[in-house]
Amino acid sequence: MTFDSNVESLYKTLKKEKVKNIVSAIKLFDNRFFEEGQYAVMFRSLSIQPSSYKNPRILLFGKDRKLRIGINHHIGEERNLEILQYRSKSKVWELREIKFNNGKVSLTKANPSICMSCHGDKEITPSFKGKVAQVNEYTMDHLSKGRMPDISDFRSLIKKDPIYSRLKNLNGYLNGLGL
């Protein structure tokens, strides 16, 4: 999957390659998606997609961050690709989801009701604030619980996992979060 891809070309490639699940899909992604600064690890999330200190969500940012891909890798029933894409022509952000059901890949229409149930009918704007906001969240967890969040289970999983292991300098990223 090229780094400057869009949701339509991503879907077309996955369909052509007969991809049946998220792990197979990620294997097709350009390595630049996994470079430092092109991803975020979300241990906590306000979204309906689950995340935890053992199994965080991953956000991958494409070229110029106009394509953002959310991955719920280990938690929950559905493990799909959530897409947030900036449409330059209309100057709006659009939500889509690429689903993997019974070995078949499908693409939702723009701004499906499941996405809009959280984002509402207002203009969609990305809300990920980056490392500073994450550090503040984990610091608050530390202050409220008297200890830093435990990510030892996640750290032991990294090298064995087909998606987490692709994230370049992940240990440096985690250290930068104070974890």
XYZ file of N, CA and C in Angstrom:
537
model
N 0.844 -1.159 0.000
C 0.000 0.000 0.000
C 0.892 1.225 0.000
N 0.702 2.081 -0.952
C 1.577 3.242 -1.044
C 1.304 4.219 0.091
N 2.331 4.962 0.451
C 2.296 5.900 1.565
C 1.354 7.068 1.291
N 1.167 7.407 0.040
C 0.287 8.519 -0.323
C -1.075 8.013 -0.804
N -1.449 6.847 -0.331
C -2.687 6.199 -0.740
C -3.924 6.946 -0.254
N -5.071 6.580 -0.806
C -6.353 7.062 -0.302
C -7.218 5.833 -0.022
N -8.362 6.047 0.594
C -9.193 4.926 1.017
C -9.644 4.073 -0.166
N -9.930 4.702 -1.297
C -10.378 3.944 -2.464
C -9.278 3.037 -3.009
N -8.057 3.539 -3.101
C -6.970 2.694 -3.605
C -6.584 1.619 -2.586
N -6.682 1.952 -1.313
C -6.429 0.967 -0.263
C -7.424 -0.189 -0.386
N -8.686 0.136 -0.495
C -9.740 -0.875 -0.627
C -9.547 -1.712 -1.899
N -9.245 -1.046 -2.992
C -9.047 -1.738 -4.270
C -7.898 -2.755 -4.172
N -6.808 -2.360 -3.537
C -5.663 -3.257 -3.367
C -6.024 -4.446 -2.484
N -6.708 -4.187 -1.386
C -7.086 -5.270 -0.479
C -8.005 -6.270 -1.161
N -8.913 -5.755 -1.968
C -9.830 -6.627 -2.703
C -9.075 -7.440 -3.760
N -8.195 -6.776 -4.498
C -7.416 -7.438 -5.549
C -6.542 -8.549 -4.962
N -5.954 -8.274 -3.805
C -5.065 -9.243 -3.155
C -5.830 -10.292 -2.341
N -7.167 -10.165 -2.302
C -8.038 -11.095 -1.579
C -7.665 -11.205 -0.101
N -7.411 -10.054 0.492
C -7.040 -9.982 1.905
C -8.255 -10.339 2.753
N -8.026 -11.166 3.776
C -9.131 -11.666 4.583
C -9.147 -11.150 6.014
N -8.063 -10.489 6.436
C -8.019 -9.997 7.815
C -7.051 -8.827 7.942
N -7.067 -8.237 9.088
C -6.283 -7.019 9.322
C -4.774 -7.277 9.268
N -4.324 -8.414 9.772
C -2.884 -8.714 9.760
C -2.383 -8.842 8.318
N -3.131 -9.527 7.475
C -2.755 -9.647 6.062
C -2.784 -8.287 5.370
N -3.738 -7.454 5.746
C -3.826 -6.110 5.162
C -2.593 -5.287 5.507
N -2.208 -5.310 6.766
C -1.074 -4.502 7.230
C 0.231 -4.930 6.565
N 0.363 -6.194 6.228
C 1.574 -6.680 5.551
C 1.790 -5.973 4.209
N 0.715 -5.459 3.612
C 0.810 -4.792 2.312
C 1.169 -3.306 2.416
N 1.171 -2.758 3.616
C 1.407 -1.321 3.799
C 2.876 -0.966 3.590
N 3.095 0.168 2.958
C 4.425 0.741 2.780
C 5.090 0.909 4.149
N 6.382 0.623 4.239
C 7.113 0.727 5.501
C 7.086 2.124 6.108
N 6.876 3.148 5.276
C 6.877 4.518 5.817
C 5.725 4.758 6.786
N 4.645 3.990 6.716
C 3.566 4.113 7.691
C 4.047 3.788 9.107
N 5.115 3.002 9.215
C 5.591 2.499 10.493
C 6.827 3.232 11.006
N 7.233 4.280 10.292
C 8.374 5.089 10.723
C 7.991 5.931 11.931
N 8.986 6.256 12.735
C 8.746 7.113 13.886
C 8.136 8.440 13.420
N 7.134 8.901 14.101
C 6.442 10.128 13.719
C 5.254 9.885 12.804
N 5.116 8.670 12.284
C 4.009 8.337 11.387
C 2.978 7.441 12.071
N 3.172 7.189 13.343
C 2.221 6.363 14.076
C 2.040 6.907 15.484
N 0.961 6.466 16.111
C 0.712 6.744 17.527
C 0.173 5.464 18.154
N 0.529 5.255 19.399
C 0.056 4.114 20.163
C -0.909 4.670 21.203
N -2.151 4.204 21.159
C -3.197 4.734 22.032
C -3.617 3.689 23.067
N -3.131 3.870 24.289
C -3.510 2.956 25.366
C -4.892 3.303 25.904
N -5.230 4.560 25.810
C -6.548 5.039 26.230
C -7.163 5.748 25.042
N -8.461 5.587 24.896
C -9.134 6.202 23.763
C -10.547 6.581 24.157
N -11.012 7.701 23.659
C -12.392 8.108 23.893
C -13.321 7.538 22.836
N -12.763 6.828 21.860
C -13.570 6.274 20.776
C -14.282 4.996 21.233
N -15.204 4.522 20.409
C -15.913 3.286 20.751
C -15.047 2.050 20.511
N -13.947 2.221 19.798
C -13.036 1.103 19.582
C -12.204 0.916 20.853
N -12.176 -0.309 21.385
C -11.480 -0.533 22.653
C -9.969 -0.413 22.533
N -9.370 -0.114 23.672
C -7.922 0.011 23.774
C -7.555 -0.280 25.221
N -6.329 -0.745 25.446
C -5.901 -1.034 26.813
C -4.385 -0.904 26.908
N -3.884 -0.986 28.142
C -2.434 -0.926 28.331
C -1.763 -2.208 27.840
N -2.511 -3.278 27.709
C -1.949 -4.515 27.168
C -2.062 -4.560 25.642
N -3.169 -4.056 25.105
C -3.432 -4.112 23.669
C -3.888 -2.742 23.156
N -2.947 -1.847 22.928
C -3.325 -0.499 22.486
C -3.773 -0.451 21.027
N -4.564 0.573 20.732
C -4.910 0.878 19.343
C -3.704 1.539 18.695
N -3.599 1.366 17.406
C -2.532 1.991 16.643
C -3.164 2.952 15.650
N -2.585 4.130 15.532
C -2.957 5.080 14.493
C -1.776 5.197 13.553
N -2.023 5.022 12.274
C -0.993 5.192 11.246
C -1.344 6.426 10.437
N -0.332 7.246 10.178
C -0.538 8.482 9.432
C 0.140 8.376 8.072
N -0.613 8.588 7.018
C -0.068 8.582 5.674
C 0.619 9.907 5.359
N 0.983 10.076 4.115
C 1.681 11.277 3.662
C 0.888 12.523 4.038
N 1.559 13.488 4.611
C 0.961 14.755 5.043
C -0.185 14.563 6.030
N -0.295 13.375 6.596
C -1.324 13.035 7.586
C -2.742 13.235 7.068
N -2.914 13.170 5.753
C -4.242 13.321 5.156
C -5.002 12.000 5.139
N -4.311 10.913 5.388
C -4.930 9.601 5.534
C -4.503 9.072 6.893
N -5.468 8.764 7.739
C -5.190 8.251 9.079
C -5.942 6.950 9.251
N -5.221 5.942 9.690
C -5.784 4.600 9.786
C -5.712 4.138 11.236
N -6.856 3.811 11.812
C -6.921 3.284 13.167
C -7.050 1.779 13.132
N -6.290 1.134 14.017
C -6.293 -0.327 14.071
C -6.584 -0.777 15.491
N -7.636 -1.542 15.645
C -7.951 -2.218 16.893
C -7.488 -3.652 16.685
N -6.341 -3.973 17.199
C -5.652 -5.193 16.795
C -6.054 -6.450 17.565
N -6.208 -6.375 18.857
C -6.453 -7.590 19.637
C -7.748 -7.583 20.437
N -8.344 -6.435 20.640
C -9.493 -6.349 21.536
C -10.784 -6.237 20.746
N -11.816 -6.882 21.249
C -13.136 -6.736 20.649
C -13.408 -7.745 19.547
N -14.642 -7.784 19.144
C -15.094 -8.715 18.115
C -14.587 -8.327 16.732
N -14.818 -7.087 16.372
C -14.471 -6.640 15.022
C -13.092 -6.013 15.006
N -12.314 -6.441 14.059
C -10.972 -5.882 13.884
C -10.881 -5.372 12.457
N -11.258 -4.118 12.311
C -11.335 -3.493 11.000
C -10.357 -2.335 10.914
N -10.267 -1.737 9.755
C -9.462 -0.529 9.566
C -10.406 0.663 9.596
N -10.200 1.553 10.550
C -10.981 2.787 10.599
C -10.171 3.850 9.874
N -10.802 4.542 8.956
C -10.106 5.493 8.093
C -10.648 6.895 8.324
N -9.751 7.838 8.478
C -10.083 9.257 8.488
C -9.259 9.860 7.368
N -9.924 10.432 6.390
C -9.227 10.942 5.215
C -9.651 12.372 4.912
N -8.668 13.206 4.631
C -8.950 14.580 4.255
C -9.194 14.639 2.748
N -10.320 15.207 2.383
C -10.672 15.384 0.971
C -10.301 16.809 0.570
N -9.190 16.935 -0.127
C -8.661 18.251 -0.502
C -9.633 19.065 -1.338
N -10.315 18.403 -2.251
C -11.225 19.103 -3.156
C -12.358 19.797 -2.396
N -12.973 19.080 -1.467
C -14.092 19.654 -0.708
C -13.661 20.243 0.636
N -12.378 20.051 0.976
C -11.800 20.561 2.216
C -12.538 20.067 3.475
N -12.848 18.784 3.494
C -13.495 18.168 4.652
C -12.822 16.839 4.977
N -12.954 16.429 6.239
C -12.510 15.123 6.675
C -13.675 14.151 6.527
N -13.344 12.932 6.143
C -14.364 11.917 5.912
C -13.976 10.643 6.659
N -14.956 10.016 7.269
C -14.754 8.756 7.981
C -15.241 7.595 7.134
N -14.475 6.513 7.129
C -14.859 5.274 6.433
C -14.335 4.119 7.262
N -14.796 2.939 6.935
C -14.290 1.740 7.584
C -14.152 0.639 6.546
N -13.021 -0.046 6.601
C -12.820 -1.226 5.770
C -13.005 -2.413 6.696
N -14.002 -3.235 6.359
C -14.376 -4.360 7.213
C -13.905 -5.683 6.627
N -13.613 -6.603 7.519
C -13.233 -7.959 7.147
C -14.254 -8.906 7.787
N -15.184 -9.410 6.995
C -16.228 -10.314 7.492
C -16.191 -11.622 6.730
N -16.006 -12.711 7.463
C -15.999 -14.048 6.854
C -15.091 -14.134 5.632
N -13.920 -13.530 5.745
C -12.951 -13.601 4.661
C -13.205 -12.660 3.503
N -14.179 -11.759 3.643
C -14.476 -10.801 2.572
C -14.242 -9.388 3.068
N -13.725 -8.577 2.180
C -13.442 -7.184 2.527
C -14.541 -6.286 1.949
N -14.953 -5.293 2.733
C -15.965 -4.348 2.262
C -15.619 -2.951 2.756
N -16.150 -1.968 2.075
C -15.905 -0.557 2.392
C -17.243 0.109 2.701
N -17.315 0.799 3.824
C -18.544 1.501 4.173
C -18.696 2.746 3.309
N -19.900 3.267 3.301
C -20.129 4.558 2.648
C -19.451 5.621 3.512
N -19.341 6.813 2.992
C -18.719 7.903 3.740
C -19.548 8.223 4.982
N -18.854 8.455 6.085
C -19.449 8.861 7.351
C -20.616 7.962 7.790
N -20.326 6.657 7.983
C -21.395 5.740 8.399
C -21.950 6.113 9.775
N -23.154 5.684 10.040
C -23.844 6.066 11.279
C -23.064 5.657 12.528
N -22.367 4.530 12.495
C -21.586 4.116 13.665
C -20.512 5.150 14.002
N -19.883 5.721 12.984
C -18.866 6.757 13.200
C -19.523 8.060 13.660
N -20.617 8.384 13.012
C -21.284 9.654 13.306
C -21.961 9.644 14.675
N -22.220 8.438 15.225
C -22.827 8.373 16.554
C -21.919 9.018 17.601
N -20.621 8.997 17.375
C -19.676 9.667 18.282
C -19.280 11.051 17.757
N -19.021 11.130 16.463
C -18.533 12.381 15.883
C -19.652 13.393 15.640
N -20.887 12.912 15.582
C -22.021 13.806 15.368
C -22.096 14.299 13.937
N -23.056 15.152 13.689
C -23.267 15.671 12.335
C -22.475 16.937 12.058
N -21.649 17.319 13.000
C -20.838 18.516 12.785
C -19.685 18.200 11.841
N -18.975 19.227 11.455
C -17.797 19.015 10.611
C -16.778 18.198 11.396
N -16.268 17.162 10.791
C -15.323 16.254 11.442
C -13.932 16.880 11.428
N -13.304 16.893 12.585
C -11.915 17.332 12.670
C -11.161 16.326 13.528
N -9.968 15.973 13.126
C -9.189 15.023 13.924
C -8.935 15.596 15.314
N -9.044 14.744 16.337
C -8.865 15.234 17.700
C -7.606 14.710 18.373
N -6.804 13.902 17.687
C -5.578 13.396 18.293
C -4.607 14.559 18.501
N -4.241 14.790 19.756
C -3.398 15.943 20.091
C -1.906 15.607 20.163
N -1.560 14.360 19.964
C -0.153 13.994 19.955
C 0.377 13.578 21.312
N 1.706 13.501 21.392
C 2.370 12.987 22.585
C 2.101 13.819 23.830
N 2.009 15.122 23.701
C 1.822 15.974 24.875
C 0.541 15.595 25.607
N -0.546 15.438 24.867
C -1.818 15.052 25.484
C -1.721 13.662 26.091
N -1.033 12.745 25.407
C -0.884 11.390 25.936
C -0.084 11.399 27.233
N 1.014 12.139 27.267
C 1.838 12.211 28.476
C 0.995 12.753 29.629
N 0.183 13.764 29.359
C -0.683 14.316 30.408
C -1.666 13.271 30.923
N -2.260 12.479 30.028
C -3.196 11.427 30.448
C -2.506 10.397 31.338
N -1.329 9.944 30.941
C -0.630 8.921 31.706
C -0.116 9.483 33.028
N 0.248 10.759 33.037
C 0.656 11.408 34.279
C -0.529 11.477 35.234
N -1.707 11.798 34.704
C -2.916 11.834 35.545
C -3.230 10.434 36.083
N -3.063 9.405 35.257
C -3.248 8.032 35.737
C -2.284 7.756 36.889
N -1.046 8.196 36.716
C -0.013 7.998 37.727
C -0.402 8.693 39.022
N -0.833 9.937 38.918
C -1.195 10.702 40.113
C -2.412 10.105 40.819
N -3.394 9.660 40.041
C -4.617 9.132 40.667
C -4.411 7.735 41.260
N -3.525 6.949 40.696
C -3.317 5.577 41.174
C -2.040 5.407 41.986
N -1.213 6.435 42.014
C 0.023 6.362 42.781
C 1.139 5.602 42.080
N 0.918 5.207 40.841
C 1.959 4.505 40.070
C 1.694 4.717 38.577
N 2.734 4.558 37.806
C 2.587 4.678 36.358
C 1.829 3.456 35.833
N 1.118 3.624 34.728
C 0.418 2.472 34.136
C 1.419 1.357 33.796
N 0.996 0.133 33.984
C 1.841 -1.037 33.712
C 1.645 -1.480 32.256
N 2.699 -1.370 31.471
C 2.631 -1.827 30.078
C 3.577 -3.010 29.835
N 3.959 -3.700 30.908
C 4.907 -4.813 30.762
C 4.353 -5.923 29.859
N 3.056 -6.200 29.937
C 2.470 -7.222 29.060
C 2.580 -6.793 27.597
N 2.327 -5.518 27.343
C 2.444 -5.011 25.977
C 3.891 -5.090 25.502
N 4.830 -4.658 26.335
C 6.250 -4.699 25.943
C 6.695 -6.115 25.604
N 6.179 -7.114 26.320
C 6.575 -8.501 26.032
C 5.943 -9.018 24.740
N 4.890 -8.395 24.302
C 4.187 -8.802 23.085
C 4.796 -8.195 21.812
N 5.457 -7.063 21.938
C 5.884 -6.271 20.776
C 6.647 -7.071 19.724
N 7.709 -7.750 20.112
C 8.563 -8.428 19.128
C 7.870 -9.582 18.413
N 6.899 -10.219 19.076
C 6.205 -11.376 18.509
C 5.014 -10.983 17.640
N 4.533 -9.772 17.796
C 3.295 -9.362 17.154
C 3.541 -8.877 15.717
N 2.728 -9.323 14.749
C 2.949 -8.959 13.350
C 2.688 -7.482 13.021
N 1.955 -6.774 13.857
C 1.709 -5.351 13.605
C 2.574 -4.493 14.510
N 2.516 -4.721 15.818
C 3.305 -3.905 16.742
C 4.804 -3.960 16.421
N 5.278 -5.113 15.970
C 6.711 -5.265 15.679
C 7.169 -4.406 14.491
N 6.250 -3.955 13.665
C 6.628 -3.117 12.512
C 6.854 -1.658 12.884
N 6.418 -1.238 14.066
C 6.536 0.155 14.478
C 7.990 0.462 14.853
N 8.635 1.294 14.049
C 10.058 1.617 14.243
C 10.261 2.433 15.522
N 11.294 2.073 16.269
C 11.682 2.722 17.526
C 10.501 2.843 18.491
N 9.713 1.795 18.583
C 8.561 1.804 19.482
C 8.982 1.987 20.937
N 10.101 1.374 21.333
C 10.554 1.548 22.717
C 10.905 3.003 23.004
N 11.518 3.679 22.051
C 11.799 5.114 22.212
C 10.515 5.926 22.330
N 9.529 5.567 21.529
C 8.223 6.232 21.585
C 7.612 6.068 22.977
N 7.624 4.832 23.488
C 7.045 4.549 24.803
C 7.808 5.273 25.902
N 9.122 5.287 25.804
C 9.934 6.007 26.787
C 9.608 7.498 26.776
N 9.356 8.035 25.579
C 8.975 9.443 25.449
C 7.643 9.763 26.111
N 6.795 8.738 26.255
C 5.526 8.905 26.960
C 5.684 8.739 28.469
N 6.908 8.369 28.895
C 7.147 8.146 30.313
C 6.695 6.782 30.798
N 6.502 5.859 29.856
C 6.018 4.523 30.216
C 7.122 3.476 30.136
